[in-house]
Short mmCIF file of N, CA and C in Angstrom, two decimals:
data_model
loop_
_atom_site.label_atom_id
_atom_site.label_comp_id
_atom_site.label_asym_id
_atom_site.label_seq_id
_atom_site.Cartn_x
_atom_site.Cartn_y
_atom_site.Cartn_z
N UNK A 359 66.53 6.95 -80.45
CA UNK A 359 66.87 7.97 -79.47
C UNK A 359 66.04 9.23 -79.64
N UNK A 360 65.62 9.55 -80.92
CA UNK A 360 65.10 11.02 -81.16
C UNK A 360 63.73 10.82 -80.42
N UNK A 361 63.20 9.71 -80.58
CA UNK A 361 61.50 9.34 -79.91
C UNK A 361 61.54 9.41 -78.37
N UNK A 362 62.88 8.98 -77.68
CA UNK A 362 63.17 9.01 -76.17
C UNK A 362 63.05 10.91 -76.15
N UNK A 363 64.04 11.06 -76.85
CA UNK A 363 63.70 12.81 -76.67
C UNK A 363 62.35 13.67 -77.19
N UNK A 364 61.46 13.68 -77.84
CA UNK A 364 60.26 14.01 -78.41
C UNK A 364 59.66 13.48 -76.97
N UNK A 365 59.76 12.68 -76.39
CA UNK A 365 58.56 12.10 -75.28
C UNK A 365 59.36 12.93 -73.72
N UNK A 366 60.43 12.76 -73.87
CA UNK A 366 61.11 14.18 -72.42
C UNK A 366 61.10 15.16 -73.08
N UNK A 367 60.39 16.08 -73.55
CA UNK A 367 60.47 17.25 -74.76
C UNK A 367 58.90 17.40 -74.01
N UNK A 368 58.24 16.64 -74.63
CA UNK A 368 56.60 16.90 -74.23
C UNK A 368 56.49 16.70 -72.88
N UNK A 369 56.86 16.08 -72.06
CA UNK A 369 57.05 16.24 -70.62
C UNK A 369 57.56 17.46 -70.04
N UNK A 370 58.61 17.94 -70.20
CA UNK A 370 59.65 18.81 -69.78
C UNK A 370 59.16 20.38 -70.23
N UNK A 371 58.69 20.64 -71.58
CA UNK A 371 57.79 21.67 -72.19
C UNK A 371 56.58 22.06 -71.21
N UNK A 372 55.45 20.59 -71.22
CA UNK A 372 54.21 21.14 -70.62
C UNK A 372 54.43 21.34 -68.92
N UNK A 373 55.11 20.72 -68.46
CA UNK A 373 55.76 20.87 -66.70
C UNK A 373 56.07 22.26 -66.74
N UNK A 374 57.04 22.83 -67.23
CA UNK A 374 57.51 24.31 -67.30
C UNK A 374 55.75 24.88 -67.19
N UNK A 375 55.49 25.23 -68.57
CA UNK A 375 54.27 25.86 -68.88
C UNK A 375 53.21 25.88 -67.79
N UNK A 376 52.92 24.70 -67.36
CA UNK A 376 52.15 24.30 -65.75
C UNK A 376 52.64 24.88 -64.69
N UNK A 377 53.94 25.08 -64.47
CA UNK A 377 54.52 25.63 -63.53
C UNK A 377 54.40 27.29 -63.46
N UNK A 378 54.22 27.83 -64.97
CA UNK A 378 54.57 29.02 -65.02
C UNK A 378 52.99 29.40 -64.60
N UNK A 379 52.19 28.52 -65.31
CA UNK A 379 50.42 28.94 -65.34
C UNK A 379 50.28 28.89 -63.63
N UNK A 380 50.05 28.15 -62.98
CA UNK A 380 50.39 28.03 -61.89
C UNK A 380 50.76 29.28 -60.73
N UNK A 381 51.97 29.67 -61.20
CA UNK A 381 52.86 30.99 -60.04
C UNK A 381 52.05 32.17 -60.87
N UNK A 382 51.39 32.25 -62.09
CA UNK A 382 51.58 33.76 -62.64
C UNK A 382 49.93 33.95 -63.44
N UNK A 383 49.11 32.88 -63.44
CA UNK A 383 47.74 32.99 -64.11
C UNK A 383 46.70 33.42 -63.25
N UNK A 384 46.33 34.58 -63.20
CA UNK A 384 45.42 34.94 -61.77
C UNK A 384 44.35 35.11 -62.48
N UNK A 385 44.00 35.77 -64.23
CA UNK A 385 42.70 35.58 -64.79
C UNK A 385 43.29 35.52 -65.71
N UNK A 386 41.14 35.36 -66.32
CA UNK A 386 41.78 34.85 -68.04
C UNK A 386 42.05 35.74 -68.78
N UNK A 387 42.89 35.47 -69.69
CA UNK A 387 43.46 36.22 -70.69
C UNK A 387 42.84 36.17 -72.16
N UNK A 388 43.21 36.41 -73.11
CA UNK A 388 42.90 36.28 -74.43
C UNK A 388 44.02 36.09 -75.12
N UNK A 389 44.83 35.43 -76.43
CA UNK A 389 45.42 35.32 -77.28
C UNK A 389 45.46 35.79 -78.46
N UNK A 390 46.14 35.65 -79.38
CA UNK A 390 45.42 35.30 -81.06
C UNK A 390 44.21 35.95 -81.27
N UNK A 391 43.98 37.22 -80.93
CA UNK A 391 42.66 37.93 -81.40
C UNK A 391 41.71 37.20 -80.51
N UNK A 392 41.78 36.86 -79.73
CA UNK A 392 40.76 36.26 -78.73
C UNK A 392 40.19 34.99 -79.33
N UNK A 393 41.17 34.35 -80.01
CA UNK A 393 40.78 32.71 -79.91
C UNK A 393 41.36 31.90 -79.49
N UNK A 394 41.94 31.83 -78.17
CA UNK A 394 42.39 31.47 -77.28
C UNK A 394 42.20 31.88 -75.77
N UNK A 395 41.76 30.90 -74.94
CA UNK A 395 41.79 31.89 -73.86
C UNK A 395 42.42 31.00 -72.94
N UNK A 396 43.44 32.26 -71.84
CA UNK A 396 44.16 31.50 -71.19
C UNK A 396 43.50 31.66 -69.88
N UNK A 397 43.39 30.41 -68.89
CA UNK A 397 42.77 30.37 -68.05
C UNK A 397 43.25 28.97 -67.06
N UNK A 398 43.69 29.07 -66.05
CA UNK A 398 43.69 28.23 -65.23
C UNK A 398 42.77 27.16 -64.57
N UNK A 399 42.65 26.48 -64.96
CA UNK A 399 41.99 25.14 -64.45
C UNK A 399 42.29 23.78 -63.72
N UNK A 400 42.49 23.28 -62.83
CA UNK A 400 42.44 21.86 -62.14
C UNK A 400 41.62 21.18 -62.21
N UNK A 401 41.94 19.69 -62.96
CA UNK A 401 41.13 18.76 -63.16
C UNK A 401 41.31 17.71 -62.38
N UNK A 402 40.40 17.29 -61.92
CA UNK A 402 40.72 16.16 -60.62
C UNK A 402 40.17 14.62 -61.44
N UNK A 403 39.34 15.05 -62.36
CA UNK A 403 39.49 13.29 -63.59
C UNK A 403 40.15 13.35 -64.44
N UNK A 404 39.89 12.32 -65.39
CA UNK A 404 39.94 12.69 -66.75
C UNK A 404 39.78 13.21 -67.34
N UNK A 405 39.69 12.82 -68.64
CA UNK A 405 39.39 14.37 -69.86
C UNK A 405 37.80 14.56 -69.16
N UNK A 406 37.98 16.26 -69.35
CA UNK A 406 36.44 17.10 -69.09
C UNK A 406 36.09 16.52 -67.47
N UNK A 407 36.76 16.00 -66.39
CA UNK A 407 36.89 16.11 -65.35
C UNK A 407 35.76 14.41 -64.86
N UNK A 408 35.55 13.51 -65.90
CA UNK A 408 34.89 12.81 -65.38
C UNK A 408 35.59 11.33 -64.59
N UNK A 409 35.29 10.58 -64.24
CA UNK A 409 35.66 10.24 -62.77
C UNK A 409 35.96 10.12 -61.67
N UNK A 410 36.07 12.54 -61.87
CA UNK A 410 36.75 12.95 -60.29
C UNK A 410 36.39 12.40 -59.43
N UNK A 411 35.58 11.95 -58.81
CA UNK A 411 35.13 10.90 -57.80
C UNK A 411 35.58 10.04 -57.19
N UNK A 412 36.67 9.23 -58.14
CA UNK A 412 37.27 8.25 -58.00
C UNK A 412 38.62 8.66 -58.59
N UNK A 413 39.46 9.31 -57.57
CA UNK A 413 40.26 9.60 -57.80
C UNK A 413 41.62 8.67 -57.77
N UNK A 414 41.60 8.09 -56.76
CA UNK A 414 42.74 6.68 -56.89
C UNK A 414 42.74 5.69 -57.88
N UNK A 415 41.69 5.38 -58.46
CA UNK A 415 40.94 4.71 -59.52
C UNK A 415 41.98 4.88 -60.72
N UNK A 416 41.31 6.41 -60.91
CA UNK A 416 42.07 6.86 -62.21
C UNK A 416 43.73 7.19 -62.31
N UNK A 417 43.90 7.53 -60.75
CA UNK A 417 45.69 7.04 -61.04
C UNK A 417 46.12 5.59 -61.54
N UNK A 418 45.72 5.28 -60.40
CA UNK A 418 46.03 3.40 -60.78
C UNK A 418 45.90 2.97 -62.32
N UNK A 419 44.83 3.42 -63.03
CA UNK A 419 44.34 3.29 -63.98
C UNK A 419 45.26 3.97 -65.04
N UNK A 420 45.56 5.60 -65.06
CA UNK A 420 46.02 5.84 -65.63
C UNK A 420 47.94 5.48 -65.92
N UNK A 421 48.28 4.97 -64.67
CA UNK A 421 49.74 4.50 -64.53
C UNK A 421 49.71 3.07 -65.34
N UNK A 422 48.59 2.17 -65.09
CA UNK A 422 48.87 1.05 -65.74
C UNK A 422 48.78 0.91 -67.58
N UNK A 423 47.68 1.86 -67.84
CA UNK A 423 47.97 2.14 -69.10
C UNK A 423 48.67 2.64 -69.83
N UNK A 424 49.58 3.39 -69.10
CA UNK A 424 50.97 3.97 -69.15
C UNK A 424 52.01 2.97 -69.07
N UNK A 425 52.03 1.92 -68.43
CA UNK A 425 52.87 0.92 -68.42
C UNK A 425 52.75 -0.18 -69.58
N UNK A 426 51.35 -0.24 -70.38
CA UNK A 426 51.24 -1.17 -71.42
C UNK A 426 51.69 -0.33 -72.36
N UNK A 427 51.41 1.01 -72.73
CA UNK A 427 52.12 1.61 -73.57
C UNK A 427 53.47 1.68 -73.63
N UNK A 428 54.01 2.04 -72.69
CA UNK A 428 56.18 1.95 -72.44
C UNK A 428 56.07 0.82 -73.37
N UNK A 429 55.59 -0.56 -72.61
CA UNK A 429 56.61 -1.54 -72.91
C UNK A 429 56.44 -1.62 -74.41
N UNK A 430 55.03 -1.43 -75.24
CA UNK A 430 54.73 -1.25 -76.37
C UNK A 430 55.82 -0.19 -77.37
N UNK A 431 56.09 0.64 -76.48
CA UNK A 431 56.94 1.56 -76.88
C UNK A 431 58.01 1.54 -77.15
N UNK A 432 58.84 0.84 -75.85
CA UNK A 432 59.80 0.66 -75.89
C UNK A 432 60.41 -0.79 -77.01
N UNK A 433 60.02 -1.86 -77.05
CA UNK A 433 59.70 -2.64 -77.69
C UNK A 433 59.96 -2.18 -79.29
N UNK A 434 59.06 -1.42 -79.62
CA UNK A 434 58.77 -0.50 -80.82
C UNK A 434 60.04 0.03 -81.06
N UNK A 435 60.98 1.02 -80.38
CA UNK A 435 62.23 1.21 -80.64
C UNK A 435 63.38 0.34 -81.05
N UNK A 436 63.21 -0.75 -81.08
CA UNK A 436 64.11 -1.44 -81.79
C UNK A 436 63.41 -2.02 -82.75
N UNK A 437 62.48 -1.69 -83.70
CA UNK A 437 62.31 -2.41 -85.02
C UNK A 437 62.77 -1.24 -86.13
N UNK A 438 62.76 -1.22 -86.77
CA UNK A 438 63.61 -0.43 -88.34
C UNK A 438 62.11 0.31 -88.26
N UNK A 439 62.10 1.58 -89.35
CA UNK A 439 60.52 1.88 -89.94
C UNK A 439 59.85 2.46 -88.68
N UNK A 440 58.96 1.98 -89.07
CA UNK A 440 57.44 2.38 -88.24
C UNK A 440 57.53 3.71 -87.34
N UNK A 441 57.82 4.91 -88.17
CA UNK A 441 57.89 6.18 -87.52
C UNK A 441 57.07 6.42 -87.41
N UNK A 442 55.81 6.63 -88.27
CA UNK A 442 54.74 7.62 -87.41
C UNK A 442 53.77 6.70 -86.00
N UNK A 443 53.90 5.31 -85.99
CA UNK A 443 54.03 4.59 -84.66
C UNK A 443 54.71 5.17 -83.49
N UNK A 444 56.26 5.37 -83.63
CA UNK A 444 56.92 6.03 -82.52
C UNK A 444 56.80 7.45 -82.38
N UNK A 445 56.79 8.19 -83.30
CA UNK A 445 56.00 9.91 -83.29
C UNK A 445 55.10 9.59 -82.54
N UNK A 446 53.59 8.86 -82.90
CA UNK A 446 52.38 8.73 -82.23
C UNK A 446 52.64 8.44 -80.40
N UNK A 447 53.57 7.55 -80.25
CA UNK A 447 53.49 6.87 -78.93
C UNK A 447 54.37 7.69 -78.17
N UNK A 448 55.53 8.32 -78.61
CA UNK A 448 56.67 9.36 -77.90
C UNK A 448 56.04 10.93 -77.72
N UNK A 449 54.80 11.18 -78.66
CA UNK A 449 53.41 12.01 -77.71
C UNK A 449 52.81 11.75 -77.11
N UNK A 450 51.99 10.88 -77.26
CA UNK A 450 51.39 10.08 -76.29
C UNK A 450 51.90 10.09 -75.06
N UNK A 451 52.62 9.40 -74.82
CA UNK A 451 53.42 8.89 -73.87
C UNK A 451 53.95 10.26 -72.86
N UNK A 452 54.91 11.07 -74.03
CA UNK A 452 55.18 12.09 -73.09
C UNK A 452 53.95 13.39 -72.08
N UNK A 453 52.82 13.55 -73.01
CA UNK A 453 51.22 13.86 -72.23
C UNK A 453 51.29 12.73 -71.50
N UNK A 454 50.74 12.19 -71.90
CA UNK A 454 49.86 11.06 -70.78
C UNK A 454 51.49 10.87 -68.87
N UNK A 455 52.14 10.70 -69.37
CA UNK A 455 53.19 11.11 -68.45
C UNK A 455 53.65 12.24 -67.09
N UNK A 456 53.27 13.08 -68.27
CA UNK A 456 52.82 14.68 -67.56
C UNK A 456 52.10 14.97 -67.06
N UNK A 457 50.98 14.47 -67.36
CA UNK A 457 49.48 14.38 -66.81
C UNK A 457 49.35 13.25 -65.65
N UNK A 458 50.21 12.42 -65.45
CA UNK A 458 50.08 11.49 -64.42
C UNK A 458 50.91 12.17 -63.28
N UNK A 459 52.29 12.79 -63.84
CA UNK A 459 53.03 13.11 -62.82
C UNK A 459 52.21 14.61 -62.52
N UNK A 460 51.29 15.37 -62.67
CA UNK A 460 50.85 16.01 -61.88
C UNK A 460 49.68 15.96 -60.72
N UNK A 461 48.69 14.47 -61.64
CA UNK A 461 48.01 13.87 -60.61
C UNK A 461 48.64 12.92 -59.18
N UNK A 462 49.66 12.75 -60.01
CA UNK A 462 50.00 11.66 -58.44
C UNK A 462 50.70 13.06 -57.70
N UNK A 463 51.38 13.88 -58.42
CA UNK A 463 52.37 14.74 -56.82
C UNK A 463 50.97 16.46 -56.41
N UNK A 464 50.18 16.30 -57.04
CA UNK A 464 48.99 17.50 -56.91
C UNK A 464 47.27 17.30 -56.54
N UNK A 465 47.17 15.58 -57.20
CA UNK A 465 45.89 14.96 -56.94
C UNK A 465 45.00 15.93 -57.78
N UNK A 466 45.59 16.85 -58.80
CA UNK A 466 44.75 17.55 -60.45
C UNK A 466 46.02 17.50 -61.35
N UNK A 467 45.33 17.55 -62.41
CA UNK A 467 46.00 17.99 -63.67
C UNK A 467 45.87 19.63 -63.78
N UNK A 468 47.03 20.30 -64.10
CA UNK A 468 46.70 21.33 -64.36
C UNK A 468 46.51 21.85 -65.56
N UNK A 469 45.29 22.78 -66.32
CA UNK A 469 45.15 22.79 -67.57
C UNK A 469 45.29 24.25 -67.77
N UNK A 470 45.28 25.26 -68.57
CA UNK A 470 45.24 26.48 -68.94
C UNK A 470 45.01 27.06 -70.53
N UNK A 471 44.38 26.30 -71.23
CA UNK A 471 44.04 27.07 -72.12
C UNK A 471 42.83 26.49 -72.82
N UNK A 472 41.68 27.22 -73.30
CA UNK A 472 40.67 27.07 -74.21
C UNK A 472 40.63 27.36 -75.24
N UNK A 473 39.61 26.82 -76.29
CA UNK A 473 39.46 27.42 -77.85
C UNK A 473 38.23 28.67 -77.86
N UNK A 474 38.33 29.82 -78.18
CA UNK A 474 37.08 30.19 -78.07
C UNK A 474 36.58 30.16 -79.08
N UNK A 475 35.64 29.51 -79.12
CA UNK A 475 34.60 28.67 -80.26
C UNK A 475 32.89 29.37 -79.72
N UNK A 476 32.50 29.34 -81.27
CA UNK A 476 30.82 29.64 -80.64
C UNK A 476 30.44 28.26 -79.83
N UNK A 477 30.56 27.33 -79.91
CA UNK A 477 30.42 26.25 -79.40
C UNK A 477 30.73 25.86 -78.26
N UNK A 478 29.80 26.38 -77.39
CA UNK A 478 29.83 26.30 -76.10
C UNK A 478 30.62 25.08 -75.39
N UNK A 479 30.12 24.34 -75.08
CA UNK A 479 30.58 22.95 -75.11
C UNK A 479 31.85 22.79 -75.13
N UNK A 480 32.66 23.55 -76.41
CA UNK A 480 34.17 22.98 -76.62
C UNK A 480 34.79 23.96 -76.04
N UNK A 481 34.09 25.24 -76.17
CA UNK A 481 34.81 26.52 -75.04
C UNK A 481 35.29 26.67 -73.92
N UNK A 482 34.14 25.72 -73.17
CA UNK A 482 34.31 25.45 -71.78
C UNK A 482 35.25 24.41 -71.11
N UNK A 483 35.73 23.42 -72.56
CA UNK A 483 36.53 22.59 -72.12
C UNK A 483 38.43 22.79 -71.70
N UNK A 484 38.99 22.95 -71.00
CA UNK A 484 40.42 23.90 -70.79
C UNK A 484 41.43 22.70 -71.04
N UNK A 485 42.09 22.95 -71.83
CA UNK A 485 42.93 21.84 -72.05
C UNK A 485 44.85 22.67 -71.97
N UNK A 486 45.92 21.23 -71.84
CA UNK A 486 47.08 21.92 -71.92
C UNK A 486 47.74 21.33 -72.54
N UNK A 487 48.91 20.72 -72.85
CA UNK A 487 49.79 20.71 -74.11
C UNK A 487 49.69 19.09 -74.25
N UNK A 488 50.19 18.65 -72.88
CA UNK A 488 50.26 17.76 -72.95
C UNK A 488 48.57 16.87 -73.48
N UNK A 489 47.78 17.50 -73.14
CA UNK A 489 46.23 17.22 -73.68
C UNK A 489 46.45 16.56 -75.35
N UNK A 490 46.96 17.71 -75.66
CA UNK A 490 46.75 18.05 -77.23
C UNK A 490 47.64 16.94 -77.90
N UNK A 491 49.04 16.73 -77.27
CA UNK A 491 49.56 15.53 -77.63
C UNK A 491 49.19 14.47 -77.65
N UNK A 492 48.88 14.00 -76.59
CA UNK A 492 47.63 12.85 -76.38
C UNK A 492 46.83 12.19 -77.61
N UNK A 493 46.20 13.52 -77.79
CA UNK A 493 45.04 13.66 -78.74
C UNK A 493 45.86 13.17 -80.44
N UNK A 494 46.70 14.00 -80.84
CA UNK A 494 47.59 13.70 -81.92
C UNK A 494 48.66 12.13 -81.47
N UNK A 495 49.33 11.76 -80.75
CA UNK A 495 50.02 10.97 -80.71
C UNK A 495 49.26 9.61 -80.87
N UNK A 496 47.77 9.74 -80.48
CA UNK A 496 46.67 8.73 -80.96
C UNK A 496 46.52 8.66 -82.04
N UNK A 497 46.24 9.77 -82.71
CA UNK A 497 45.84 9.44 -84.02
C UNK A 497 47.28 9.02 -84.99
N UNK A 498 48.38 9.68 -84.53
CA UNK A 498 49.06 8.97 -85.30
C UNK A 498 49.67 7.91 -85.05
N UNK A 499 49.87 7.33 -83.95
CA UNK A 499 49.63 5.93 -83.38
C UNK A 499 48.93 5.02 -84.17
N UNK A 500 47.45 5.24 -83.64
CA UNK A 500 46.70 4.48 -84.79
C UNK A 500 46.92 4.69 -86.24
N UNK A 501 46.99 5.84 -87.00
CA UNK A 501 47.56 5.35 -88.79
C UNK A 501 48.50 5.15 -88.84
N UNK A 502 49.97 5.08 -87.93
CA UNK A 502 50.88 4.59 -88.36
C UNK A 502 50.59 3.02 -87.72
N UNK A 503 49.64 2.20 -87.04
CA UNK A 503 49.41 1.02 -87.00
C UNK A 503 48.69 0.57 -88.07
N UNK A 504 47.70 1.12 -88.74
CA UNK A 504 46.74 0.63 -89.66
C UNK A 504 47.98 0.68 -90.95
N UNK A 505 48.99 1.51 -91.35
CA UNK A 505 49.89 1.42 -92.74
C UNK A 505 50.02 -0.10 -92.29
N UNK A 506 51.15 -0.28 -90.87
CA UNK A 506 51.21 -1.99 -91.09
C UNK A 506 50.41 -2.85 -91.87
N UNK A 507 49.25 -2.71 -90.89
CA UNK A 507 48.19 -3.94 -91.15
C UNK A 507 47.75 -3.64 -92.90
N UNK A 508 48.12 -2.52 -93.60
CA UNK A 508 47.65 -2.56 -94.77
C UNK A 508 48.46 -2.96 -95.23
N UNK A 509 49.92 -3.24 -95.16
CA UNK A 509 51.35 -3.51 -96.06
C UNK A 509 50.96 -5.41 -95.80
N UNK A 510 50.15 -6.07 -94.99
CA UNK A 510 50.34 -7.20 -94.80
C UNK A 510 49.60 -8.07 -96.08
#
């Protein structure tokens, strides 16, 4: 049950936050001594905006990989153990979620915040919560899959 809530937690969190960036972000801001910057962005692809082009594509795409994950997920909730598996996938899941339900009802993701880094490149990239989960619920996805395969 706690993994059902961690994954409507990361949904329900970054929706608010989107909503608020949205009605009230008119420029960018600064954070944390200016290593952060808050800034409104719509992404019409994927990460860093690539396949905007093909925008039906990447719904379709992104819903069905969303659907091999659930059932993976869900599945996953009834075995004993394997927490940092369900941590990994109940982030996952809840980004990748968030991020779908703003492409299918907006046709973008909405993003609002950067790192400000000398590193151009990563500066320019605007990411939002649900992003960042994504990013972590993978990685611990994957090492809490690889402990398995090492206990075998």
């Amino acid at each position: 049950m706690i993994w059902i809530l961690v994954l409507l937690s990361v949904f329900l969190v970054d929706l608010c936050i989107k909503k608020y960036a949205e009605a009230n972000l008119k420029e960018e801001k600064q954070l944390f001594g200016g290593k952060i910057l808050v800034r409104l962005f719509h992404n019409d692809g994927i990460a860093m905006g690539m396949l905007s082009e093909h925008q039906e594509a990447v719904r379709k795409g992104t819903f069905g990989m969303m659907g091999g994950l659930m059932i993976c997920f869900i599945s996953l909730l009834f075995q004993k153990g394997r927490t940092l598996r369900k941590a990994g996938l109940s982030l996952l899941l809840g980004g990748a979620l968030c991020n779908w339900f703003d492409r299918f009802h907006q046709r973008t993701v909405t993003d609002y915040f950067s790192f400000n880094v000398r590193w151009k490149r990563l500066r320019n990239i605007v990411f939002n919560l649900s992003d960042l989960c994504i990013i972590a619920g993978l990685i611990l996805a994957m090492l809490g899959g690889r402990r398995k395969y090492r206990r075998r």
